[in-house]
């Protein structure tokens, strides 16, 4: 049976508290009662002594009538139940209740028992032994105290000569007092203590319940709910981890675990997606190419023989055209599935550009697209695979033509040599945390490059955050727009090591800096303040600008929507609907990346797009011949 | 079976028959086989002027067939056809001496063009084979 942990704690602690309070109450009550009885015993003893002294003279003088009256008077007082005197034989000689005078008591009666418990009677027992508490005939508790009347020389020498001189005890004075008042008081204070204890237990229980709910139940419930959500597959789950105790620690560990799981899952999904594309492509190529060969062979064969029947010819043309489209899709898949390393050789990109233009010229003319070639004449050769680079340029040219559409427009292909400053251009191709975890995220691309994924704390929560992987550019990807000017510390999403530098300060705003380890473990810094554009890669800055060959394809077509830009190079991302496979730019990106180059896209909706490819010149060999 | 210009080896019936239809329409005589073993034992092999062979055959690869034929009938042009053309495969085909490499799916005209060229280059190929 499921019992809530709060209830269990309250029950356990409540029981202990209740037992403690009950014990305390019992001890207090007992002490209180004992003290009251002791006090009453003392006053009864005093009273008994007073009676004895006040009647002593009368006894000596044997004035029995006075004694009887005095005893009756005293016996009428409130709280005094009875006063009586026994003689040595146990016979009642005087009593405040005249009816019992003359009766004899057995030595075993309660009033005799104190002294006669043993064979030889005590003569002057201590007061607590002479006192006894018993219930009288009417059901009240009473306190009785006996007081032996010692023989005195005067007793034997008095005129009456009632007692022999060798007797030590002549009789007993027995005073009994009602305990009704005392019992009532004790009962009242017992009730008070019980009420107080009950109240204490209730308040303590309530307090415990509230505390356990706040400190235990709620965090545990949140943790359980979070675990259920994670079990159901929601890895974006985070639970509040405000408490600075073990449960808060558990919540933080839980959040770290889910973040880590989400991260791993995302990377696995991405890797899985690519692997399945590869398998799919190979499978599709095998399975579809054979039937496709049948369709294309027969259809094109039929087309050749149907020249005289215009209608049939037109229909067959559709079949051939669409089958060839299928062929292109399958080839695209295959190209994507097996991106081979480039076979580099000194290559003149101008020649490659002209060849690419020649390949697409027919299509461009049909679509009324003008083409401008703006190629620098003395372009140095770069180390590149001319076939792959041609594929890249053909792809970009066809995309440009598609962007222009049917309304007509111009494509400009330009090449030039440039000195590329690191800031704003240099891709960061390695990023690691101080413990060496790889921070590059193949699942998130910024301008085609793997983004640098870190964890940032913003407004008391941790968020996955992607830094722009181009040094000096700030197209960071935040999970949602963040307010500027907030200091958001950073950590590694895998091992959670902080990335905030202990002594780093931003040159612009004095906020702490964060740093990742770039290529050759060179630190690259950013400011932790949102919106602050400070970054420094000191080692790269020292090396100065790098020579590159740049080739760009620019169109004045419809442009690319801003929200599409980050996804542009992802496989299967397409804005062309059924006319695209979403593989062209993914392949393009792969080829340029394989060359150690960069591809950059600038686009303005309804104004045009420019793709710029930059290949490094530094490792280019000298041209073998001038021809 | 002595009358044969082209031997087609492919395990896919629609490809075999499609190729046969196109080639026969151009007046070429065609024989077919559905795997490497039966293709290499085919009587038409002794007289044909060209072999069209799929790369992925159920029993052996087209490259194997190519190598066998280089021994059995040096100089006989062989065109490899495949549904999965990797650069690596193209390179191996070239090294093994394939006359051409035709990627599936192809149009009738592409097929004819390829066959025509392969038959034309027969003479220099034979010459080279003879010299080596």
mmCIF file of C-alpha atoms in Angstrom, chain A residues 183-386:
data_model
loop_
_atom_site.group_PDB
_atom_site.id
_atom_site.type_symbol
_atom_site.label_atom_id
_atom_site.label_comp_id
_atom_site.label_asym_id
_atom_site.label_seq_id
_atom_site.Cartn_x
_atom_site.Cartn_y
_atom_site.Cartn_z
ATOM 1 C CA UNK A 183 -8.464 15.017 43.797
ATOM 2 C CA UNK A 184 -10.468 17.671 42.072
ATOM 3 C CA UNK A 185 -7.400 19.879 41.737
ATOM 4 C CA UNK A 186 -5.327 17.006 40.470
ATOM 5 C CA UNK A 187 -8.018 16.055 37.990
ATOM 6 C CA UNK A 188 -8.219 19.661 36.814
ATOM 7 C CA UNK A 189 -4.475 19.964 36.331
ATOM 8 C CA UNK A 190 -4.400 16.561 34.666
ATOM 9 C CA UNK A 191 -7.025 17.764 32.203
ATOM 10 C CA UNK A 192 -5.063 20.954 31.658
ATOM 11 C CA UNK A 193 -1.877 19.000 30.964
ATOM 12 C CA UNK A 194 -3.663 16.592 28.635
ATOM 13 C CA UNK A 195 -5.223 19.486 26.743
ATOM 14 C CA UNK A 196 -1.874 21.255 26.545
ATOM 15 C CA UNK A 197 -0.082 18.102 25.418
ATOM 16 C CA UNK A 198 -2.781 17.421 22.826
ATOM 17 C CA UNK A 199 -2.461 20.973 21.573
ATOM 18 C CA UNK A 200 1.312 20.679 21.433
ATOM 19 C CA UNK A 201 1.101 17.426 19.507
ATOM 20 C CA UNK A 202 -1.427 18.899 17.086
ATOM 21 C CA UNK A 203 0.643 22.047 16.489
ATOM 22 C CA UNK A 204 3.880 20.078 16.156
ATOM 23 C CA UNK A 205 2.176 17.651 13.780
ATOM 24 C CA UNK A 206 0.792 20.467 11.679
ATOM 25 C CA UNK A 207 4.172 22.164 11.598
ATOM 26 C CA UNK A 208 5.859 18.894 10.695
ATOM 27 C CA UNK A 209 3.303 18.230 8.007
ATOM 28 C CA UNK A 210 3.811 21.654 6.489
ATOM 29 C CA UNK A 211 7.586 21.333 6.718
ATOM 30 C CA UNK A 212 7.683 17.843 5.284
ATOM 31 C CA UNK A 213 5.370 18.947 2.505
ATOM 32 C CA UNK A 214 7.613 21.868 1.683
ATOM 33 C CA UNK A 215 10.961 20.139 2.143
ATOM 34 C CA UNK A 216 10.169 16.576 1.163
ATOM 35 C CA UNK A 217 6.803 15.884 -0.433
ATOM 36 C CA UNK A 218 6.764 18.656 -3.020
ATOM 37 C CA UNK A 219 10.349 18.163 -4.257
ATOM 38 C CA UNK A 220 9.824 14.405 -4.297
ATOM 39 C CA UNK A 221 6.546 14.813 -6.189
ATOM 40 C CA UNK A 222 8.249 17.132 -8.678
ATOM 41 C CA UNK A 223 11.043 14.594 -9.058
ATOM 42 C CA UNK A 224 8.566 11.751 -9.560
ATOM 43 C CA UNK A 225 6.570 13.780 -12.085
ATOM 44 C CA UNK A 226 9.791 14.731 -13.884
ATOM 45 C CA UNK A 227 10.936 11.119 -13.966
ATOM 46 C CA UNK A 228 7.573 10.066 -15.403
ATOM 47 C CA UNK A 229 7.849 12.742 -18.084
ATOM 48 C CA UNK A 230 11.381 11.607 -18.951
ATOM 49 C CA UNK A 231 10.195 7.989 -19.002
ATOM 50 C CA UNK A 232 7.482 9.097 -21.427
ATOM 51 C CA UNK A 233 10.232 10.498 -23.638
ATOM 52 C CA UNK A 234 10.125 14.212 -22.844
ATOM 53 C CA UNK A 235 13.807 15.029 -22.445
ATOM 54 C CA UNK A 236 13.207 18.769 -22.238
ATOM 55 C CA UNK A 237 11.994 18.176 -18.671
ATOM 56 C CA UNK A 238 13.636 20.204 -15.946
ATOM 57 C CA UNK A 239 12.566 20.344 -12.353
ATOM 58 C CA UNK A 240 13.019 23.302 -10.000
ATOM 59 C CA UNK A 241 16.203 22.807 -7.991
ATOM 60 C CA UNK A 242 16.084 25.732 -5.619
ATOM 61 C CA UNK A 243 16.562 23.890 -2.334
ATOM 62 C CA UNK A 244 20.084 23.903 -0.930
ATOM 63 C CA UNK A 245 19.898 20.381 0.428
ATOM 64 C CA UNK A 246 20.183 16.778 -0.715
ATOM 65 C CA UNK A 247 16.876 16.922 -2.571
ATOM 66 C CA UNK A 248 17.985 20.062 -4.396
ATOM 67 C CA UNK A 249 21.205 18.253 -5.204
ATOM 68 C CA UNK A 250 19.182 15.312 -6.489
ATOM 69 C CA UNK A 251 17.059 17.643 -8.626
ATOM 70 C CA UNK A 252 20.186 19.258 -10.066
ATOM 71 C CA UNK A 253 21.681 15.841 -10.775
ATOM 72 C CA UNK A 254 18.393 14.840 -12.395
ATOM 73 C CA UNK A 255 18.408 17.943 -14.596
ATOM 74 C CA UNK A 256 22.010 17.301 -15.527
ATOM 75 C CA UNK A 257 21.144 13.725 -16.387
ATOM 76 C CA UNK A 258 18.202 14.660 -18.626
ATOM 77 C CA UNK A 259 20.234 17.402 -20.291
ATOM 78 C CA UNK A 260 22.977 14.891 -20.969
ATOM 79 C CA UNK A 261 20.468 12.330 -22.244
ATOM 80 C CA UNK A 262 18.840 14.905 -24.506
ATOM 81 C CA UNK A 263 22.233 15.912 -25.809
ATOM 82 C CA UNK A 264 23.250 12.311 -26.515
ATOM 83 C CA UNK A 265 19.910 11.532 -28.052
ATOM 84 C CA UNK A 266 20.092 14.549 -30.317
ATOM 85 C CA UNK A 267 23.554 13.575 -31.537
ATOM 86 C CA UNK A 268 22.530 9.957 -31.932
ATOM 87 C CA UNK A 269 19.445 10.986 -33.876
ATOM 88 C CA UNK A 270 21.581 13.109 -36.137
ATOM 89 C CA UNK A 271 24.158 10.380 -36.680
ATOM 90 C CA UNK A 272 21.361 7.886 -37.128
ATOM 91 C CA UNK A 273 19.650 10.122 -39.663
ATOM 92 C CA UNK A 274 22.808 10.366 -41.733
ATOM 93 C CA UNK A 275 23.548 6.650 -41.448
ATOM 94 C CA UNK A 276 20.013 5.740 -42.458
ATOM 95 C CA UNK A 277 20.208 8.152 -45.388
ATOM 96 C CA UNK A 278 23.297 6.249 -46.498
ATOM 97 C CA UNK A 279 21.642 2.857 -46.097
ATOM 98 C CA UNK A 280 18.463 4.126 -47.696
ATOM 99 C CA UNK A 281 20.369 5.565 -50.626
ATOM 100 C CA UNK A 282 22.273 2.354 -51.278
ATOM 101 C CA UNK A 283 19.095 0.305 -50.916
ATOM 102 C CA UNK A 284 17.092 2.643 -53.104
ATOM 103 C CA UNK A 285 19.810 2.663 -55.733
ATOM 104 C CA UNK A 286 19.784 -1.122 -55.855
ATOM 105 C CA UNK A 287 16.097 -1.662 -55.714
ATOM 106 C CA UNK A 288 14.848 1.242 -57.784
ATOM 107 C CA UNK A 289 17.487 1.534 -60.456
ATOM 108 C CA UNK A 290 16.615 -1.830 -62.049
ATOM 109 C CA UNK A 291 12.886 -1.177 -62.518
ATOM 110 C CA UNK A 292 13.751 2.413 -63.418
ATOM 111 C CA UNK A 293 16.073 1.068 -66.122
ATOM 112 C CA UNK A 294 13.168 -0.943 -67.498
ATOM 113 C CA UNK A 295 10.873 2.095 -67.560
ATOM 114 C CA UNK A 296 13.451 4.460 -69.017
ATOM 115 C CA UNK A 297 14.763 2.035 -71.626
ATOM 116 C CA UNK A 298 11.338 1.093 -72.961
ATOM 117 C CA UNK A 299 9.886 4.599 -72.727
ATOM 118 C CA UNK A 300 12.826 6.271 -74.459
ATOM 119 C CA UNK A 301 12.898 3.464 -77.050
ATOM 120 C CA UNK A 302 9.201 4.008 -77.689
ATOM 121 C CA UNK A 303 9.739 7.767 -77.833
ATOM 122 C CA UNK A 304 12.291 7.364 -80.604
ATOM 123 C CA UNK A 305 9.777 5.363 -82.632
ATOM 124 C CA UNK A 306 6.780 7.617 -82.026
ATOM 125 C CA UNK A 307 7.989 10.671 -83.933
ATOM 126 C CA UNK A 308 5.014 10.642 -86.286
ATOM 127 C CA UNK A 309 2.351 10.543 -83.556
ATOM 128 C CA UNK A 310 2.626 13.946 -81.854
ATOM 129 C CA UNK A 311 0.222 13.190 -79.020
ATOM 130 C CA UNK A 312 1.836 9.876 -78.138
ATOM 131 C CA UNK A 313 5.233 11.474 -78.450
ATOM 132 C CA UNK A 314 4.297 14.230 -75.976
ATOM 133 C CA UNK A 315 2.950 11.714 -73.463
ATOM 134 C CA UNK A 316 6.036 9.563 -73.746
ATOM 135 C CA UNK A 317 8.187 12.610 -73.241
ATOM 136 C CA UNK A 318 6.505 13.155 -69.886
ATOM 137 C CA UNK A 319 7.282 9.573 -68.878
ATOM 138 C CA UNK A 320 10.921 9.894 -69.943
ATOM 139 C CA UNK A 321 11.316 13.276 -68.269
ATOM 140 C CA UNK A 322 9.828 12.146 -64.993
ATOM 141 C CA UNK A 323 11.807 8.905 -64.989
ATOM 142 C CA UNK A 324 14.945 10.937 -65.473
ATOM 143 C CA UNK A 325 13.888 13.056 -62.510
ATOM 144 C CA UNK A 326 13.684 9.902 -60.442
ATOM 145 C CA UNK A 327 17.152 9.082 -61.668
ATOM 146 C CA UNK A 328 18.426 12.475 -60.471
ATOM 147 C CA UNK A 329 16.892 11.989 -57.064
ATOM 148 C CA UNK A 330 18.503 8.588 -56.687
ATOM 149 C CA UNK A 331 21.843 10.001 -57.847
ATOM 150 C CA UNK A 332 21.508 12.844 -55.346
ATOM 151 C CA UNK A 333 20.946 10.312 -52.607
ATOM 152 C CA UNK A 334 23.955 8.335 -53.719
ATOM 153 C CA UNK A 335 26.163 11.415 -53.909
ATOM 154 C CA UNK A 336 25.072 12.349 -50.454
ATOM 155 C CA UNK A 337 25.557 8.851 -49.089
ATOM 156 C CA UNK A 338 29.131 8.591 -50.299
ATOM 157 C CA UNK A 339 30.855 11.886 -49.923
ATOM 158 C CA UNK A 340 34.371 10.985 -50.854
ATOM 159 C CA UNK A 341 37.463 12.881 -49.791
ATOM 160 C CA UNK A 342 38.500 15.304 -52.525
ATOM 161 C CA UNK A 343 41.312 14.334 -54.870
ATOM 162 C CA UNK A 344 43.166 17.568 -54.704
ATOM 163 C CA UNK A 345 45.364 19.001 -57.373
ATOM 164 C CA UNK A 346 46.369 22.534 -58.266
ATOM 165 C CA UNK A 347 43.162 23.852 -59.730
ATOM 166 C CA UNK A 348 42.223 27.064 -61.441
ATOM 167 C CA UNK A 349 38.810 27.900 -60.107
ATOM 168 C CA UNK A 350 38.138 30.201 -63.077
ATOM 169 C CA UNK A 351 38.337 27.194 -65.405
ATOM 170 C CA UNK A 352 36.082 25.221 -63.077
ATOM 171 C CA UNK A 353 33.617 28.117 -63.033
ATOM 172 C CA UNK A 354 33.554 28.361 -66.838
ATOM 173 C CA UNK A 355 32.973 24.619 -67.160
ATOM 174 C CA UNK A 356 30.166 24.724 -64.622
ATOM 175 C CA UNK A 357 28.554 27.629 -66.455
ATOM 176 C CA UNK A 358 28.809 25.686 -69.722
ATOM 177 C CA UNK A 359 26.982 22.738 -68.108
ATOM 178 C CA UNK A 360 24.016 24.848 -67.029
ATOM 179 C CA UNK A 361 24.020 27.388 -69.882
ATOM 180 C CA UNK A 362 21.189 25.758 -71.811
ATOM 181 C CA UNK A 363 18.944 25.656 -68.794
ATOM 182 C CA UNK A 364 19.739 29.266 -67.905
ATOM 183 C CA UNK A 365 18.961 30.505 -71.396
ATOM 184 C CA UNK A 366 15.655 28.636 -71.389
ATOM 185 C CA UNK A 367 14.732 30.325 -68.127
ATOM 186 C CA UNK A 368 15.754 33.796 -69.405
ATOM 187 C CA UNK A 369 18.440 34.123 -66.818
ATOM 188 C CA UNK A 370 21.316 36.432 -67.655
ATOM 189 C CA UNK A 371 24.793 35.469 -66.567
ATOM 190 C CA UNK A 372 27.723 37.690 -65.726
ATOM 191 C CA UNK A 373 31.179 36.272 -65.240
ATOM 192 C CA UNK A 374 33.411 38.519 -63.187
ATOM 193 C CA UNK A 375 36.528 36.412 -62.870
ATOM 194 C CA UNK A 376 39.873 37.826 -61.761
ATOM 195 C CA UNK A 377 42.447 37.057 -64.415
ATOM 196 C CA UNK A 378 45.446 36.324 -62.217
ATOM 197 C CA UNK A 379 43.739 33.983 -59.809
ATOM 198 C CA UNK A 380 46.318 31.688 -58.185
ATOM 199 C CA UNK A 381 45.518 27.970 -58.327
ATOM 200 C CA UNK A 382 44.234 26.277 -55.193
ATOM 201 C CA UNK A 383 44.500 22.686 -54.020
ATOM 202 C CA UNK A 384 41.099 21.325 -54.937
ATOM 203 C CA UNK A 385 39.218 18.508 -56.621
ATOM 204 C CA UNK A 386 38.038 20.127 -59.869
#
